[in-house]
Amino acid sequence: MDVSWILDDLNEPQRAAVTAPLGPLRVLAGAGSGKTRVLTRRIAWLLAVNNASPWSVLAVTFTNKAAAEMRSRVEAMLEQPLGGLWIGTFHGIAHRLLRQHWQEAGLPRAFQILDSDDQTRLVKRVLRALNLDEKKWPPLAAAGFINRCKDEIQRPADIVDDRTPARRQHQRIYAAYQQECERSGLVDFGELLLRAYELWRDHPDVLTHYRERFQHILIDEFQDTNTIQYQWVRLLSGGQGDVFIVGDDDQCVYGWRGSKVENIQKFSDDFPGTQTIRLEQNYRSTGAILEAANALIANNAGRLGKHLWTDAGDGDPVQIYAAFSEIDEARFVAERIRQWVDTGGQRCETAILYRSNAQSRLFEEALLGAAIPYRIYGGLRFFERAEIKDTLAYLRLVANRDDDPSFERAVHTPPRGIGERTLDLLRESARIESCSLWQAASRLLGGGALSGRTAHAVRRFLELVERLDHSSQHQPLPERVSHVIVHSGLRAMYEEDKADKGEMRVENLDELLNVSARFIAHSDPVIVGIDPTEPDWLNAFLAHAALESGERQAGVGEDCVQLMTLHMAKGLEFSLVFLVGWEEGLFPHSRSVAQEHQLEEERRLAYVGITRARQRIYLCHAEQRRWYGKETRQSPSRFVREVPEALTQDVRSRAKPRLKTPPVVSPATTTAGGLHPRQRVRHAKFGEGVVLAIEGEGYHTRAQIHFPAAGGPKWLVVAYAKLDRL
DNA sequence: TTACGCTTAAACTTG
DNA sequence: TTAAGCGTAA
């Protein structure tokens, strides 16, 4: 069989991984080494060469976006839709299993998913019910404890009593919280995984079915798996079989969330006969960038070991800019971006990467001032916006009256005369009767326990939800959503809110309508992870809203400078990268320097940042910074010093490049690129033109070119401008 | 019950 | 600096 279409453009180790015999295989894939390519080709190889059925393949990715991309790539390669193939995140797959086996898993059929925001609110409620002071027992800490337990496969009963009051109290909170969830038919993110794990552990027939089905398991970003995900894979595979894992221990940056680098390290112990393949050739960055990254990460102990290399040439040295202040830093970045764009660079090929979201504001201002379009990733995503969550709360009540968190949210938005006192009454009654708030409200109304005015308000609310349900029950999803937006009074409430962001919120409500329409039109039930026969689209849509929190901002396709945190940048690449705020206390963050393993995680984050760059990189730090309203003197991050001086160039002192070999950019754009006056060239944006003059040499060569289509002559740095000679 | 002004504290973030 | 939480007035 001709398999060249799968293997042709792969290097040796990549090919070895794609064609490896069935069995446990670990691919250690460095940044930019073609990891995604290897994964998709492996799936194609299994299907086309091994004649595996799509039905027998399970692929796990880190995000929903990656899952969608992988599916479309494989389908494009094989030129057919692959319905039976399961691709998704651990959570998406767990959810799908639980929808299918809700009875065995001990869940109500219409169970709903709690996002972390909902979870924190619920924990707060539990704290109040237990009469605990929120100051002494911060809800976020309690929620963190619960999530850590679930990640470690621990139910309240499994928690070892170490006789510390804090742990005992947290265990109590966990138990009460869990009881609440079960009474309300709610499942948080950790619970999705834990239930799915218990489903297999406690139901051998179900496990056997999936073991026989999933002959091929592939997992991406394995360095970011946590304990339960690892154990779940072991359970499914039985510690053997065709398990293909890909990861990079140097890019594990989610330790604070339970990820265990050890998982990728100990995989070979738990899966006997594991083959390990290293992908070390980097196709992304220049030599100087890679060497900087290699030198930095070498300061970490206990790595699996890997040395990235490239045959692309050294490229520019790493630029280091010591700014006077945080304002100077932002101004400098904006100015350099301006230059880059003026010389033909694209804005969307540029990224400003920072440690924490709070740093973005100054760059926004500087870019705004320089009239450079930008896009910020971060902040609230679509399904996390207040107005959207308000609407979803009504929809969830429509789906399930016993959903207490949704009851609490909907009952006082918009305000309808039911306040804290009435709610306390309902909560107390619900606690005594151990029933839901909805049931408590009905009972209190029936028993005449409420005063006339309050009773009226509560009755109207209950009737409203009933009406929302019944009058739209047999209508398509978008109509139901629209019905809720209007008749809940949410739309009117936000329309009146002229001062604030009311207008935008109304737009978002309308957008929710569009989202629900698109969900019906485009959703492939297989991808969404629901049983295709599931008749209730409302439940499916609500699950979608919880699991896939949506794009952060519109305007994806525009040519904008990209602003995001280092975490978000993992997996992305840009020609020009600014790593800003490299100062002690900021990065590494002051809370991370005390513990060695946390410091190492910060260093991995720095490594991720550096390896995002293809051509040119700037490390920036400010000597003085206004932080939380106070002026502080800052010293450069230790990570700046960990980049060998031979690879760097200081911008401010205007020192000569210290790189011994003359900088080479890339074969296609070397020096003058064979340009001479009167030469005809083509530029991606400006069209055809004629070279008028050449100036400078080496990397800095500039050419003055007359572009009739762009209205006259322009100076372009040849190395950046990607000119085609004609 | 709701709205407003004062105090306080402050990563990264996917499902 | 900003955003969220809390106490007090309308």
XYZ file of N, CA and C in Angstrom, chain A residues 569-659:
273
model
N -0.431 31.032 26.122
C 0.368 30.989 24.897
C 0.878 29.578 24.591
N 0.763 28.677 25.560
C 1.268 27.324 25.330
C 0.604 26.737 24.097
N 1.421 26.191 23.199
C 0.878 25.589 21.995
C 0.790 26.559 20.823
N 1.029 27.864 21.072
C 0.951 28.831 19.974
C 2.355 29.247 19.543
N 2.467 29.915 18.399
C 3.759 30.437 17.967
C 3.581 31.753 17.240
N 4.628 32.609 17.327
C 4.594 33.938 16.727
C 5.980 34.272 16.198
N 6.053 35.119 15.179
C 7.362 35.510 14.655
C 8.101 36.391 15.647
N 7.370 37.321 16.223
C 7.978 38.307 17.119
C 7.297 38.209 18.479
N 8.101 37.987 19.519
C 7.520 37.798 20.853
C 8.159 38.749 21.857
N 7.343 39.426 22.634
C 7.816 40.254 23.736
C 7.462 39.566 25.047
N 8.494 39.211 25.818
C 8.255 38.629 27.139
C 8.493 39.746 28.137
N 7.429 40.210 28.767
C 7.532 41.439 29.557
C 7.404 41.171 31.056
N 7.916 42.108 31.824
C 7.823 42.002 33.282
C 8.701 40.906 33.857
N 9.882 40.686 33.241
C 10.783 39.666 33.780
C 11.551 40.257 34.956
N 10.856 40.340 36.088
C 11.425 40.919 37.296
C 11.159 39.991 38.465
N 12.109 39.944 39.385
C 11.926 39.149 40.598
C 10.642 39.591 41.301
N 9.858 38.657 41.712
C 8.619 38.996 42.407
C 7.416 38.993 41.487
N 7.691 39.355 40.244
C 6.628 39.349 39.240
C 6.714 38.041 38.450
N 7.928 37.757 38.043
C 8.190 36.516 37.321
C 9.649 36.124 37.509
N 9.997 35.158 38.330
C 9.060 34.301 39.063
C 8.219 35.083 40.068
N 6.988 34.665 40.187
C 6.065 35.299 41.109
C 6.549 35.108 42.537
N 6.338 36.149 43.370
C 6.887 36.102 44.736
C 6.372 34.893 45.517
N 5.184 34.415 45.144
C 4.646 33.284 45.908
C 5.259 31.958 45.470
N 6.089 32.004 44.449
C 6.652 30.755 43.924
C 8.111 30.547 44.277
N 8.774 31.593 44.784
C 10.224 31.472 44.939
C 10.627 30.622 46.140
N 9.724 30.498 47.119
C 10.101 29.790 48.343
C 10.323 28.298 48.086
N 9.459 27.705 47.277
C 9.567 26.264 47.087
C 10.192 25.923 45.747
N 11.147 25.003 45.819
C 11.916 24.681 44.631
C 11.025 24.179 43.493
N 10.058 23.325 43.811
C 9.269 22.767 42.711
C 8.384 23.835 42.069
N 7.992 24.818 42.874
C 7.205 25.906 42.290
C 8.074 26.801 41.413
N 9.314 27.006 41.877
C 10.241 27.806 41.089
C 10.521 27.114 39.757
N 10.630 25.784 39.816
C 10.881 25.045 38.573
C 9.700 25.167 37.619
N 8.519 25.215 38.171
C 7.351 25.390 37.297
C 7.376 26.775 36.638
N 7.791 27.779 37.408
C 7.931 29.121 36.831
C 8.949 29.081 35.686
N 10.026 28.330 35.914
C 11.070 28.263 34.891
C 10.541 27.574 33.634
N 9.720 26.559 33.829
C 9.107 25.910 32.660
C 8.224 26.899 31.906
N 7.581 27.766 32.669
C 6.737 28.782 32.051
C 7.594 29.739 31.212
N 8.766 30.072 31.751
C 9.693 30.924 31.001
C 10.140 30.207 29.725
N 10.369 28.916 29.862
C 10.772 28.085 28.724
C 9.667 28.061 27.660
N 8.446 27.903 28.106
C 7.306 27.945 27.180
C 7.298 29.292 26.454
N 7.504 30.371 27.209
C 7.470 31.704 26.615
C 8.518 31.875 25.526
N 9.752 31.504 25.844
C 10.840 31.699 24.876
C 10.595 30.873 23.611
N 10.129 29.645 23.797
C 9.980 28.764 22.634
C 8.757 29.093 21.788
N 8.001 30.129 22.136
C 6.890 30.547 21.273
C 7.399 31.297 20.056
N 8.639 31.838 20.141
C 9.115 32.770 19.120
C 9.759 32.058 17.944
N 9.447 32.519 16.760
C 10.086 31.989 15.562
C 11.342 32.765 15.225
N 11.228 34.118 15.150
C 12.319 34.914 14.607
C 13.052 35.753 15.626
N 12.283 36.460 16.414
C 12.904 37.492 17.230
C 12.198 37.562 18.571
N 13.014 37.776 19.615
C 12.429 37.796 20.952
C 13.023 38.925 21.780
N 12.183 39.555 22.572
C 12.610 40.600 23.494
C 12.282 40.176 24.918
N 13.290 40.202 25.795
C 13.027 40.024 27.226
C 13.038 41.413 27.853
N 11.937 41.821 28.450
C 11.872 43.171 29.003
C 11.681 43.125 30.506
N 12.360 44.043 31.195
C 12.107 44.209 32.627
C 12.222 45.686 32.953
N 11.469 46.126 33.941
C 11.501 47.534 34.340
C 12.269 47.673 35.649
N 13.015 48.783 35.768
C 13.810 48.979 36.982
C 12.955 49.530 38.116
N 11.846 50.089 37.733
C 10.950 50.685 38.715
C 9.543 50.420 38.231
N 8.642 50.122 39.146
C 7.299 49.766 38.699
C 6.269 50.199 39.727
N 5.184 50.737 39.253
C 4.070 51.057 40.124
C 3.192 49.821 40.184
N 3.098 49.266 41.372
C 2.404 47.984 41.510
C 1.423 48.074 42.660
N 0.165 47.845 42.418
C -0.872 48.025 43.422
C -0.795 49.431 44.004
N -0.518 50.395 43.147
C -0.511 51.777 43.587
C 0.722 52.219 44.331
N 1.750 51.370 44.405
C 2.972 51.770 45.106
C 4.188 51.660 44.193
N 5.086 52.648 44.306
C 6.322 52.594 43.517
C 7.278 51.582 44.141
N 7.784 50.678 43.343
C 8.753 49.723 43.878
C 9.954 49.647 42.950
N 11.115 49.382 43.546
C 12.296 49.160 42.730
C 12.345 47.676 42.415
N 12.596 47.362 41.165
C 12.556 45.974 40.733
C 13.940 45.540 40.262
N 14.281 44.283 40.547
C 15.521 43.779 39.960
C 15.174 42.752 38.891
N 16.048 42.622 37.893
C 15.746 41.715 36.787
C 15.528 40.292 37.286
N 14.673 39.578 36.614
C 14.388 38.180 36.961
C 15.648 37.332 36.855
N 15.775 36.360 37.733
C 16.899 35.416 37.641
C 16.888 34.705 36.282
N 15.699 34.620 35.691
C 15.614 33.934 34.395
C 16.338 34.711 33.293
N 16.427 36.030 33.459
C 17.180 36.818 32.478
C 18.641 36.402 32.526
N 19.157 36.226 33.757
C 20.570 35.862 33.912
C 20.846 34.438 33.459
N 19.812 33.604 33.457
C 20.020 32.207 33.071
C 20.149 32.044 31.560
N 19.882 33.099 30.828
C 20.132 33.074 29.383
C 21.585 33.512 29.167
N 22.427 32.655 28.575
C 23.852 32.975 28.439
C 24.067 34.302 27.716
N 25.033 35.074 28.236
C 25.277 36.396 27.668
C 25.650 36.349 26.193
N 26.286 35.264 25.805
C 26.724 35.157 24.414
C 25.554 35.168 23.443
N 24.374 34.882 23.962
C 23.202 34.808 23.082
C 22.379 36.085 23.108
N 22.792 37.041 23.950
C 21.916 38.191 24.155
C 22.517 39.486 23.637
N 21.687 40.478 23.550
C 22.117 41.814 23.156
C 21.289 42.812 23.959
N 21.982 43.752 24.622
C 21.245 44.748 25.391
C 20.774 45.853 24.469
N 19.511 46.149 24.527
C 18.976 47.172 23.647
C 19.389 48.562 24.111
N 19.301 48.794 25.410
C 19.457 50.154 25.895
C 20.890 50.655 25.759
N 21.858 49.798 26.068
C 23.246 50.245 26.023
C 23.782 50.282 24.599
N 22.990 49.837 23.677
C 23.377 49.807 22.274
C 24.693 49.060 22.066
N 24.897 48.058 22.866
C 26.118 47.251 22.726
C 26.083 46.492 21.411
N 27.281 46.156 20.949
C 27.387 45.357 19.727
C 26.807 43.969 19.992
N 26.269 43.332 18.982
C 25.816 41.957 19.158
C 26.970 41.107 19.651
N 26.712 40.284 20.659
C 27.798 39.465 21.185
C 27.884 38.118 20.477
N 26.936 37.849 19.632
C 26.950 36.587 18.908
C 28.156 36.578 17.988
